[in-house]
Coordinates of C-alpha atoms and ligand atoms in Angstrom, one line a residue:
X1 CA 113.5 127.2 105.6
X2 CA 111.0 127.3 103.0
X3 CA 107.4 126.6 103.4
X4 CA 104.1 125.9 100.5
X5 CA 101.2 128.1 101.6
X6 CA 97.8 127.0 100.2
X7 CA 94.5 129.1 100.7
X8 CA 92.0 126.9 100.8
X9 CA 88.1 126.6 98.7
X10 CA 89.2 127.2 95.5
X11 CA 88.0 124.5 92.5
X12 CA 90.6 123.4 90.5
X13 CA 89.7 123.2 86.4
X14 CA 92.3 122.9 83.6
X15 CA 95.0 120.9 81.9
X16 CA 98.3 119.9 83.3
X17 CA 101.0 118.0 81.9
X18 CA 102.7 115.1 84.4
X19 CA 106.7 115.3 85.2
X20 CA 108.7 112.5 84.6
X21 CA 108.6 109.5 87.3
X22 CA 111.2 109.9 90.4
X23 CA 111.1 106.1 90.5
X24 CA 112.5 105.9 87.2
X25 CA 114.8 108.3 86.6
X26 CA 116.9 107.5 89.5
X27 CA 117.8 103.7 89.1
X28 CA 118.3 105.0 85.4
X29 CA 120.9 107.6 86.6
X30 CA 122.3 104.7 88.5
X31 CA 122.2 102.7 85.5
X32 CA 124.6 105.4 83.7
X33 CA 127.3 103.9 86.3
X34 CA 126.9 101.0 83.4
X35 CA 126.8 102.6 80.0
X36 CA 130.3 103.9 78.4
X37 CA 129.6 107.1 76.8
X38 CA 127.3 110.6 77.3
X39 CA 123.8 109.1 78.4
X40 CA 120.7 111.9 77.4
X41 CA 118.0 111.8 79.6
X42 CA 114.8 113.6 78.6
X43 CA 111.3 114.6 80.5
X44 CA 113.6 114.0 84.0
X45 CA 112.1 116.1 86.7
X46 CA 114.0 118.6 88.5
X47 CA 114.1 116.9 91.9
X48 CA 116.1 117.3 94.7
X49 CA 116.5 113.4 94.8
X50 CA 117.9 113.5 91.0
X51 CA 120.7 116.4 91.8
X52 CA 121.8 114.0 94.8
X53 CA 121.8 111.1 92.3
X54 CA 124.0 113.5 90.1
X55 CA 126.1 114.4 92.9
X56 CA 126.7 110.4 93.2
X57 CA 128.1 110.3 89.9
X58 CA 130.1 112.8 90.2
X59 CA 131.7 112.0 93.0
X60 CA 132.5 108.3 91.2
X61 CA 134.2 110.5 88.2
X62 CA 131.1 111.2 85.7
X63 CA 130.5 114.2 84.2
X64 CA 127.0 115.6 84.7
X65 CA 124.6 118.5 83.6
X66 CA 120.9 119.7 84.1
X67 CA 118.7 122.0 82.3
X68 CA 114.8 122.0 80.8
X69 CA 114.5 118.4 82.3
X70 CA 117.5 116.8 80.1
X71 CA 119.8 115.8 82.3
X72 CA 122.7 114.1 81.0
X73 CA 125.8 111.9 82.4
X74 CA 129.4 111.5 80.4
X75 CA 131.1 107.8 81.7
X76 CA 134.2 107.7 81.0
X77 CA 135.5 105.4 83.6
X78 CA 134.3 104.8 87.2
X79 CA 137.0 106.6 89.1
X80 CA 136.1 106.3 92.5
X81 CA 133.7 103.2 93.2
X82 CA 133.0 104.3 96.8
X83 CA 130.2 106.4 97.7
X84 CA 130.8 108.3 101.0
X85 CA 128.1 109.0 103.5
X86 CA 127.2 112.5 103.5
X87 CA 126.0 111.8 99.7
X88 CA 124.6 108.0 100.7
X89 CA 122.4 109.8 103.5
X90 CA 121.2 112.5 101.3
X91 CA 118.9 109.9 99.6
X92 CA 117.8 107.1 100.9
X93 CA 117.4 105.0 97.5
X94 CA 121.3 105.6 96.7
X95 CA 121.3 101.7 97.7
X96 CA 120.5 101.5 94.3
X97 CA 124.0 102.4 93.2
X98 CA 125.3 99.7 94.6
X99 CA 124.5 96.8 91.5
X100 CA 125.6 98.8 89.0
X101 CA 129.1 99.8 90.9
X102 CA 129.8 96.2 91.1
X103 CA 129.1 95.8 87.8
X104 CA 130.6 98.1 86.6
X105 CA 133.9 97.7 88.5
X106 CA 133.8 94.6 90.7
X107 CA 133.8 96.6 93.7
X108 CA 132.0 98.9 96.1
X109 CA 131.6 100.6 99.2
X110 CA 129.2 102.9 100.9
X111 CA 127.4 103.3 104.0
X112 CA 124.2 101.1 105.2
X113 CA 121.2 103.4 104.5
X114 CA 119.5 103.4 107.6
X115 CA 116.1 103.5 109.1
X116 CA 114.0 106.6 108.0
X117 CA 110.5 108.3 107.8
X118 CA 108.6 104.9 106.9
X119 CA 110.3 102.9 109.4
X120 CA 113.2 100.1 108.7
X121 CA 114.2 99.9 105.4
X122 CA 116.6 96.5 105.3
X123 CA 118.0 95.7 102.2
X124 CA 118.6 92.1 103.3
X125 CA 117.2 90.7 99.8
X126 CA 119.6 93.3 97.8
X127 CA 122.6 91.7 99.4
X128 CA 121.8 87.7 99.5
X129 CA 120.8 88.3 95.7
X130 CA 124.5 89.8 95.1
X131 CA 126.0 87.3 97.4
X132 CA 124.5 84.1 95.3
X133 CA 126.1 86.7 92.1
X134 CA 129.5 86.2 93.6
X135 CA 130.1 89.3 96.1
X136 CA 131.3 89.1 99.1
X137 CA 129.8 91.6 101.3
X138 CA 131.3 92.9 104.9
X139 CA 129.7 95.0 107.4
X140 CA 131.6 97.2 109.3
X141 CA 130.5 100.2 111.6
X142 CA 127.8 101.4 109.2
X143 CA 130.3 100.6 105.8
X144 CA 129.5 98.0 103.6
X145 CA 132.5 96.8 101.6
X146 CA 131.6 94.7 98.8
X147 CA 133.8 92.6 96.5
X148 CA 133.7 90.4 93.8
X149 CA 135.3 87.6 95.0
X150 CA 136.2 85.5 91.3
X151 CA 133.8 87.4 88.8
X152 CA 130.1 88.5 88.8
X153 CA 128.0 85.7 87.6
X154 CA 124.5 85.1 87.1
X155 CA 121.6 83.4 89.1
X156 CA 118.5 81.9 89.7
X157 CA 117.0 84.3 92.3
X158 CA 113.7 84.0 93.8
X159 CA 112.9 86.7 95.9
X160 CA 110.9 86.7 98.9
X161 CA 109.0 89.9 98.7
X162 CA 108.8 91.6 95.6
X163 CA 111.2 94.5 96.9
X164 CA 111.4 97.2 94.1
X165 CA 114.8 98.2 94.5
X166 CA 116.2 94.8 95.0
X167 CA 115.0 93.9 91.6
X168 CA 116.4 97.0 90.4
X169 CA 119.6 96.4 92.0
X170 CA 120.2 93.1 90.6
X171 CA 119.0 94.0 87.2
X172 CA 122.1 96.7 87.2
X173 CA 124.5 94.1 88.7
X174 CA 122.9 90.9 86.2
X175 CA 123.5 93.5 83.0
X176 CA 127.6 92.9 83.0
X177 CA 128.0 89.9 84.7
X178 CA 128.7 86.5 83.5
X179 CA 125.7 84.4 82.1
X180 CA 122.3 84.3 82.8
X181 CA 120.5 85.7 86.0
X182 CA 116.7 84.3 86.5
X183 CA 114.5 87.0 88.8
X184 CA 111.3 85.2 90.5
X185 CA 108.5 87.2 92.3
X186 CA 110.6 90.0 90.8
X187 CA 108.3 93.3 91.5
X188 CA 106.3 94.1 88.3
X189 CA 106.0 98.1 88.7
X190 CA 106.2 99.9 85.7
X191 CA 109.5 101.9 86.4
X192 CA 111.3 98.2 86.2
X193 CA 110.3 97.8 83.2
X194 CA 111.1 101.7 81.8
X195 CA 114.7 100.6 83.8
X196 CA 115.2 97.9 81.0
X197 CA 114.5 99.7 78.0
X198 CA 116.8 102.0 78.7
X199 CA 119.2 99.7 79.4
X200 CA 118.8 97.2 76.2
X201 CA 118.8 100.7 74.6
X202 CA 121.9 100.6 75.9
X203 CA 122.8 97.0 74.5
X204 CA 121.7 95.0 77.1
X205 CA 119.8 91.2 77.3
X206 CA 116.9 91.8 79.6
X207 CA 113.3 90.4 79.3
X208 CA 110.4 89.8 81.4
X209 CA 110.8 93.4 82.9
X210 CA 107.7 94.6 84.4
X211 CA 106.6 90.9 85.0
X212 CA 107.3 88.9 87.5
X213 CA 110.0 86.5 85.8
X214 CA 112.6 88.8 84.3
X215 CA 115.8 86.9 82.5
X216 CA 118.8 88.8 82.1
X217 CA 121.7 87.6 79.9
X218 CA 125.0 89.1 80.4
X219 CA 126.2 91.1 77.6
X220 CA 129.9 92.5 77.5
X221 CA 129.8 96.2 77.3
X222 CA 127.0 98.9 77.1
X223 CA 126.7 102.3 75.4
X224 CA 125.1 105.3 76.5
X225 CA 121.8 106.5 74.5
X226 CA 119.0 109.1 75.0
X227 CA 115.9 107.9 77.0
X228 CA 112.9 109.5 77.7
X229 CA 111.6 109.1 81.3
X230 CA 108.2 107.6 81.8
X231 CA 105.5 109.8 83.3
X232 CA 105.3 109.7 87.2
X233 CA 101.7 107.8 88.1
X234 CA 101.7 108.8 91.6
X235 CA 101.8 112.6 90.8
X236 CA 98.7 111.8 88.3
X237 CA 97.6 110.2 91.7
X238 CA 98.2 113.6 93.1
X239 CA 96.8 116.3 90.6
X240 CA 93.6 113.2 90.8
X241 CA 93.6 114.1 94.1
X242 CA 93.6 117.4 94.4
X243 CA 90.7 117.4 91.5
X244 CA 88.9 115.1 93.3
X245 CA 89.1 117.0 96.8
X246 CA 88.2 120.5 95.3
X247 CA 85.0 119.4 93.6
X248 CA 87.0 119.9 90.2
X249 CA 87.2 119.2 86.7
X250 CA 91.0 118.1 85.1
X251 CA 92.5 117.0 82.5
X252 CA 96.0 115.2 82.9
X253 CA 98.1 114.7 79.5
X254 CA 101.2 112.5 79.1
X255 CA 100.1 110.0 81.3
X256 CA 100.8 105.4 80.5
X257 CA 96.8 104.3 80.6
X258 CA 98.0 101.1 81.6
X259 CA 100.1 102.6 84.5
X260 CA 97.8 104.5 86.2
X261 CA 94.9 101.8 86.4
X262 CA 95.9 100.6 89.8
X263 CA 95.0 104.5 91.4
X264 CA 91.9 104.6 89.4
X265 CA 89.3 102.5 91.2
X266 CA 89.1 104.5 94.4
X267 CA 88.5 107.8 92.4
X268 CA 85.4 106.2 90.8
X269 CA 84.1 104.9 94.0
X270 CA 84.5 108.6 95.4
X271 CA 82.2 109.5 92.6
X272 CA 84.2 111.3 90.0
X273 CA 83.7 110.6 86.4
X274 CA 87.1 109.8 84.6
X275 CA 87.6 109.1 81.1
X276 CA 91.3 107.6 80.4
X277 CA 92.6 107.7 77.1
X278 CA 96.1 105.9 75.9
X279 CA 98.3 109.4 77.4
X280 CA 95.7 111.5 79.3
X281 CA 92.9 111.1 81.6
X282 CA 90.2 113.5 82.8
X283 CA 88.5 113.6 86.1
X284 CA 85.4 115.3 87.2
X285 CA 84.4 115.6 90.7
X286 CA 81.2 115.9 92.3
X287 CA 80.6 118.6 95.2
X288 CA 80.4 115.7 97.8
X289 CA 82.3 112.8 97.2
X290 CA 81.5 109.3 98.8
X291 CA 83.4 106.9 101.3
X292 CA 85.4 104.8 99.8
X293 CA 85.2 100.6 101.3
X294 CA 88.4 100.0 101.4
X295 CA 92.1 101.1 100.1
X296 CA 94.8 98.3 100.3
X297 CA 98.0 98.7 99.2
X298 CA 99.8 95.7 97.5
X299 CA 102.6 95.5 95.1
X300 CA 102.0 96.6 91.8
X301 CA 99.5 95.8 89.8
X302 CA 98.1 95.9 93.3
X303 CA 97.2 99.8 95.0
X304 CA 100.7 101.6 95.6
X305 CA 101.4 102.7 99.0
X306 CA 102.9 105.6 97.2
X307 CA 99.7 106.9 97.0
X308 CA 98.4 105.9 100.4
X309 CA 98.5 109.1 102.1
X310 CA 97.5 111.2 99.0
X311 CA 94.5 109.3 98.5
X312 CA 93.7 109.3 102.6
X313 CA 93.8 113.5 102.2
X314 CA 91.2 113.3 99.9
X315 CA 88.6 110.6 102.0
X316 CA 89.0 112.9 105.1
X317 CA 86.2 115.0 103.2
X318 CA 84.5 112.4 102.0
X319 CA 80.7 111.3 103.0
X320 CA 81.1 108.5 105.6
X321 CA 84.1 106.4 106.3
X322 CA 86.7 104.6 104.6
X323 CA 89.4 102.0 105.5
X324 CA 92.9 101.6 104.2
X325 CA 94.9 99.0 105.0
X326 CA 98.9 99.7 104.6
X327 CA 101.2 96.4 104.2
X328 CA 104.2 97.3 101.9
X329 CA 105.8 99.7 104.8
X330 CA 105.7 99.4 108.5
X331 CA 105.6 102.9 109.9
X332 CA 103.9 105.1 106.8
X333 CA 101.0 106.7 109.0
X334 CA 103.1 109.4 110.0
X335 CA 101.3 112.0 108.1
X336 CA 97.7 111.2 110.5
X337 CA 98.8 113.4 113.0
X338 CA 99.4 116.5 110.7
X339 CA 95.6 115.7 109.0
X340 CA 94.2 115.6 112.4
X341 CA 95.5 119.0 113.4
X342 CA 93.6 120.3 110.1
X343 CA 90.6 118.3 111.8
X344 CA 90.5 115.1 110.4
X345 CA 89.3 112.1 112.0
X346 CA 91.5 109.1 111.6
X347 CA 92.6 106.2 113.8
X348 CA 95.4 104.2 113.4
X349 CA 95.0 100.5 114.1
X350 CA 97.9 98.7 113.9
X351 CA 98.6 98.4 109.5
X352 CA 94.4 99.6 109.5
X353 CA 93.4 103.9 108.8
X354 CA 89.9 104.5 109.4
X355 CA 88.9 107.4 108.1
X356 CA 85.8 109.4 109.0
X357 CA 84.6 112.0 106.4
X358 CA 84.5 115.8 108.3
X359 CA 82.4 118.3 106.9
X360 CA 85.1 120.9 107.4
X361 CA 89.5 121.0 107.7
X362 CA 90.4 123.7 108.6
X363 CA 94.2 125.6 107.5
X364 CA 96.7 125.4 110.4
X365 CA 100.8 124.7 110.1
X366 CA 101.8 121.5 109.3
X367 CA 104.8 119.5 108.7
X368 CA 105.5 117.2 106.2
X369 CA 106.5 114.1 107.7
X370 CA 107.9 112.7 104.7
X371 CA 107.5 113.2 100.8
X372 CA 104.2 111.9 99.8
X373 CA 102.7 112.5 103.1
X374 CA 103.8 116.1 102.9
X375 CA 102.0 116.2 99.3
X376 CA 99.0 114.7 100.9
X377 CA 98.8 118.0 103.3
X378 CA 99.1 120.2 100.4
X379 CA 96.1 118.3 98.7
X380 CA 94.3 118.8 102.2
X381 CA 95.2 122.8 102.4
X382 CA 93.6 122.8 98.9
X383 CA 89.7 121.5 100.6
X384 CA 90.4 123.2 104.0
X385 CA 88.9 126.8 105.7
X386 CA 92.0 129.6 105.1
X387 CA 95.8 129.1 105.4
X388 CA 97.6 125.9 105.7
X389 CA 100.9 126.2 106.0
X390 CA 102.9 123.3 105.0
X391 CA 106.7 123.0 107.0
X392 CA 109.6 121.1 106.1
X393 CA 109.4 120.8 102.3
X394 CA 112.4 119.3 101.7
X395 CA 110.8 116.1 101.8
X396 CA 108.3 117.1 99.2
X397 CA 110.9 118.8 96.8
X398 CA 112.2 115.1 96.5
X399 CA 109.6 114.2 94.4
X400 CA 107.8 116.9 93.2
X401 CA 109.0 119.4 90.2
X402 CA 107.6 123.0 92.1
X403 CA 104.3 121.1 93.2
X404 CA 102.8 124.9 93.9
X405 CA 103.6 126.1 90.4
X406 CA 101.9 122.9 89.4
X407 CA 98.3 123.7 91.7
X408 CA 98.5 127.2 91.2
X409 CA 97.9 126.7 87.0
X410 CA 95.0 124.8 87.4
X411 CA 93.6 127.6 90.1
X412 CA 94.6 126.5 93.4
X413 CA 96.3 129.6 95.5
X414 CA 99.5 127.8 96.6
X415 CA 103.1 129.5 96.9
X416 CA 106.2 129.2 98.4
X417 CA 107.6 131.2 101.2
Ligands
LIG1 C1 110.5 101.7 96.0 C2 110.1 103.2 95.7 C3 109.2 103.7 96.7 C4 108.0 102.8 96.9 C5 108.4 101.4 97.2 C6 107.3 100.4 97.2 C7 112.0 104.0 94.4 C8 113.1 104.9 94.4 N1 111.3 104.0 95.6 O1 111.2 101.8 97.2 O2 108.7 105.0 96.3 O3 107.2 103.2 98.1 O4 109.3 101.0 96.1 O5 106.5 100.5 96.0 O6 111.7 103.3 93.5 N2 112.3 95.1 102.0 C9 112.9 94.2 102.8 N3 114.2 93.8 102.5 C10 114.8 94.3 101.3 C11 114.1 95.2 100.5 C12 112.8 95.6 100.9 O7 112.4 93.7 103.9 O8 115.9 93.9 101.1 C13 110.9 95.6 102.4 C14 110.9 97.1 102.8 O9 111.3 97.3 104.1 C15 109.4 97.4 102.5 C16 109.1 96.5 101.4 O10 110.0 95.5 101.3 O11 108.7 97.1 103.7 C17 109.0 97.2 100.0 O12 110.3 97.7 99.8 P1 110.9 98.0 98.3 O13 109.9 97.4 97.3 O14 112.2 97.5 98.2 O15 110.8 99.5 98.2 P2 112.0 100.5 97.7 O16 112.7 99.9 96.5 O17 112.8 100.9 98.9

C-alpha cells in the first residue's frame, strides 16, 4: 500500500500549471457512449477515476487509449449496454453512465451505487428525470434495469436540488432523444457547461449550460471530435492552499478566472494577496494568516464543498477561529479526526466546523478518509512539525495527477512510498 510523506516547514514559491478537471473529463468520457467515431481528449489528467471510466467503455465495446493526458475513445457501436458491478463500485460517479447508455441504446443495466465516504448518495432525481423521459426503471437486489419503454422523449424537468450529476445525466440522455427537454434549477457548475461544448462539438442542441435553465433539442446522431478539458478549480483550490498554509508565494497558470472566483474570497480574508488574471492567478501569503468568519458551501456559484476540507487544513493555522458550515453532503467531516491527531482543534456541530487556529500541527500517520479530505492532510503535512504520513491514497489518486510531484516543484518535501 502506498503512502505521501510530507516533511513539514518548508515555504512553497514558484509556478505550476493546473491538471485538467476530474469533474469534467468523466461525464465527457461518459458522453463518448454518445458520439460515433474516435473522440480526442486533451489536458485529461491521469486519474485513477478516468482509467475506471475507460475500463467502463471498454467493457460496453469501445476502444480506448491513454498517454501525455490525451486520452482517446473509438465508438463503434455499444456492444454490451450493461455495466457490471465490480467496474460500477470502482467509481462512485459511474451513475453517470447511465443517461448516455439509454441514449445511446434504449437500454441499461448496472448496479445501485451505494452509500460511501460522504454519506448517502441517492440518485432519486437521476431516475424520476429519466422516468418523466420514458424509461422504465426496476430495482432488483442492488440491479437497476432500465428500459425505454416506447422511445426516449424529452421534458420539462424541474429539479429539486440542483444535483450535479443528475443534470449531467439527463443532459446525456436529452442529447438523442426525441424533442425538446427543459432543465429547471439545473446546477450551474462550470464542468456542465464544459459537458456541452463538447457535446454540440459533437453536433448536439444544448443551451443554457452552466445556467440554471439549460434547453436541449434532440438531434439524430453525434460525431466524435477533439476537446480540451477545462482546468480543475478545486486543485487551484489546493495548490491556493498549500501557498496560503506555508507562508508562500505562487503563481497558478491555466486556470478559467471566472471559475475559480467562488474559492477566492476566503484566501483574501486569510490575508493573502492574489492577483487573477483571465488563465493564471498568483497568491502571496503572509507569515500569519487570519481567521476566516465564515465558509459555507452552496451550489455553484455558491463556495464548493469540494473544497471544504482543503480550505479547513489551511484555517487550523490560522489566528483565531473560523466557522464552516457544510450543506451539499451529509457526512463530509470525516477528515476532522485525522486533523485533530496532527493537533487541530475542530468541533463538529451537527452541518457546523469550528475551527480554532493552533500555533503548531505536528506530523503523525494519517489516513485519508476520502479524496479531498486526504488532499487536505497533505496540505496540513506541508504547515506541520516533521513527518506526516498520509495512508490510504487511493482516495487521493482519484483526483489528483501525482499530487507529490506537484508540491515537491514548487519546494514542498513530499514523496511517495
Ligand atoms: C458532483 C461532483 C462532486 C461534488 C458534487 C457537489 C462529479 C463527478 N462529482 O457529485 O465532486 O462534490 O457534485 O458539487 O462531478 N442528491 C440527492 N438525490 C439525487 C442526486 C443528489 O439527494 O438524485 C443529493 C446528494 O446526496 C448530495 C447533493 O444532492 O447531498 C449534491 O449531489 P450532486 O450535486 O448530485 O453531486 P454529484 O453529482 O454526486
Amino acid at each position: 500500500m502506498q503512502s505521501i510523506v510530507v516533511e513539514g516547514k518548508n515555504r512553497l514559491s514558484g509556478e505550476i500549471k493546473v491538471q485538467g478537471a476530474k469533474n469534467s473529463a468523466l461525464p465527457i468520457l461518459a458522453a463518448t457512449v454518445l458520439c460515433d467515431g474516435k473522440t480526442v481528449l486533451t489536458n485529461c489528467p491521469a486519474l485513477t477515476d478516468v482509467f475506471s471510466a475507460e475500463r467502463i467503455l471498454t467493457h460496453l465495446g469501445c476502444r480506448c487509449g491513454f498517454s501525455d493526458n490525451t486520452a482517446t475513445v473509438e465508438n463503434d457501436g455499444i456492444k454490451n449496454p450493461h455495466i457490471p458491478d465490480t467496474l460500477m463500485s470502482e467509481m462512485r460517479s459511474s451513475i453517470i453512465f447511465l443517461g448516455a447508455i439509454l441514449g445511446k441504446t434504449g437500454e441499461c443495466s448496472l448496479s445501485f451505487p451505494g452509500g460511501c465516504e460522504l454519506g448517502a448518495r441517492p440518485i432519486d432525481i437521476h431516475l424520476a428525470a429519466l422516468r418523466r423521459m420514458g424509461v422504465s426503471i426496476s430495482e432488483e437486489f442492488g440491479m437497476l434495469r432500465c428500459q425505454v419503454s416506447k422511445e426516449l422523449h424529452g421534458a420539462k424537468l424541474t429539479l429539486p436540488f440542483p444535483s450535479v450529476g443528475a443534470t449531467e445525466n439527463i443532459i446525456l440522455a436529452a442529447t438523442l432523444a426525441k424533442g425538446e427537454t427543459v432543465i429547471r434549477n439545473a446546477a450551474r457548475e462550470p464542468e456542465i457547461r464544459d459537458v456541452a461544448e463538447f457535446l454540440n462539438k459533437c453536433g448536439a442542441d444544448i443551451s443554457g449550460a452552466g445556467e440554471s435553465t439549460v434547453v436541449i433539442h434532440g438531434v439524430k446522431k453525434l460525431h466524435a471530435c477533439e476537446h480540451r478539458i477545462m482546468p480543475d478549480r478545486i486543485v487551484a483550490a489546493t495548490y491556493l492552499s498549500a501557498a496560503a498554509i506555508t507562508g508562500g508565494e505562487v503563481t497558478l497558470t491555466d486556470i478559467r478566472a471566472e471559475d475559480i472566483e467562488s474559492v477566492m474570497p476566503p484566501f483574501e480574508e486569510m490575508g493573502c494577496y492574489t492577483y487573477i488574471s483571465p488563465d493564471s492567478v498568483y497568491i502571496k501569503a503572509p507569515k500569519k494568516i487570519k481567521r476566516v468568519k465564515k465558509i459555507i458551501t452552496l451550489p455553484h456559484p455558491g463556495f464548493p464543498t469540494d473544497a471544504q476540507a482543503i480550505l479547513m487544513a489551511v484555517l487550523c493555522r490560522a489566528e483565531g477561529t473560523s466557522v464552516i458550515s457544510e450543506n451539499i453532503f451529509e457526512s463530509r467531516y470525516k477528515h476532522v479526526p485525522q486533523l485533530v491527531r496532527m493537533g487541530a482543534d475542530i468541533k463538529v456541530e451537527g452541518k457546523a466546523a469550528i475551527v480554532g487556529g493552533v500555533s503548531k500541527l505536528f506530523g503523525t500517520t494519517v489516513s485519508a478518509t476520502d479524496l479531498r479530505g486526504g488532499a487536505a492532510l497533505v496540505i496540513a503535512g506541508l504547515a506541520a512539525e516533521g513527518t506526516t504520513t498520509v495512508t490510504d491514497i487511493a482516495h487521493i489518486d482519484r483526483g489528483y495527477d501525482e499530487i507529490e510531484r506537484a508540491l515537491s516543484s514548487l519546494g514542498g518535501k513530499v514523496s511517495r512510498i
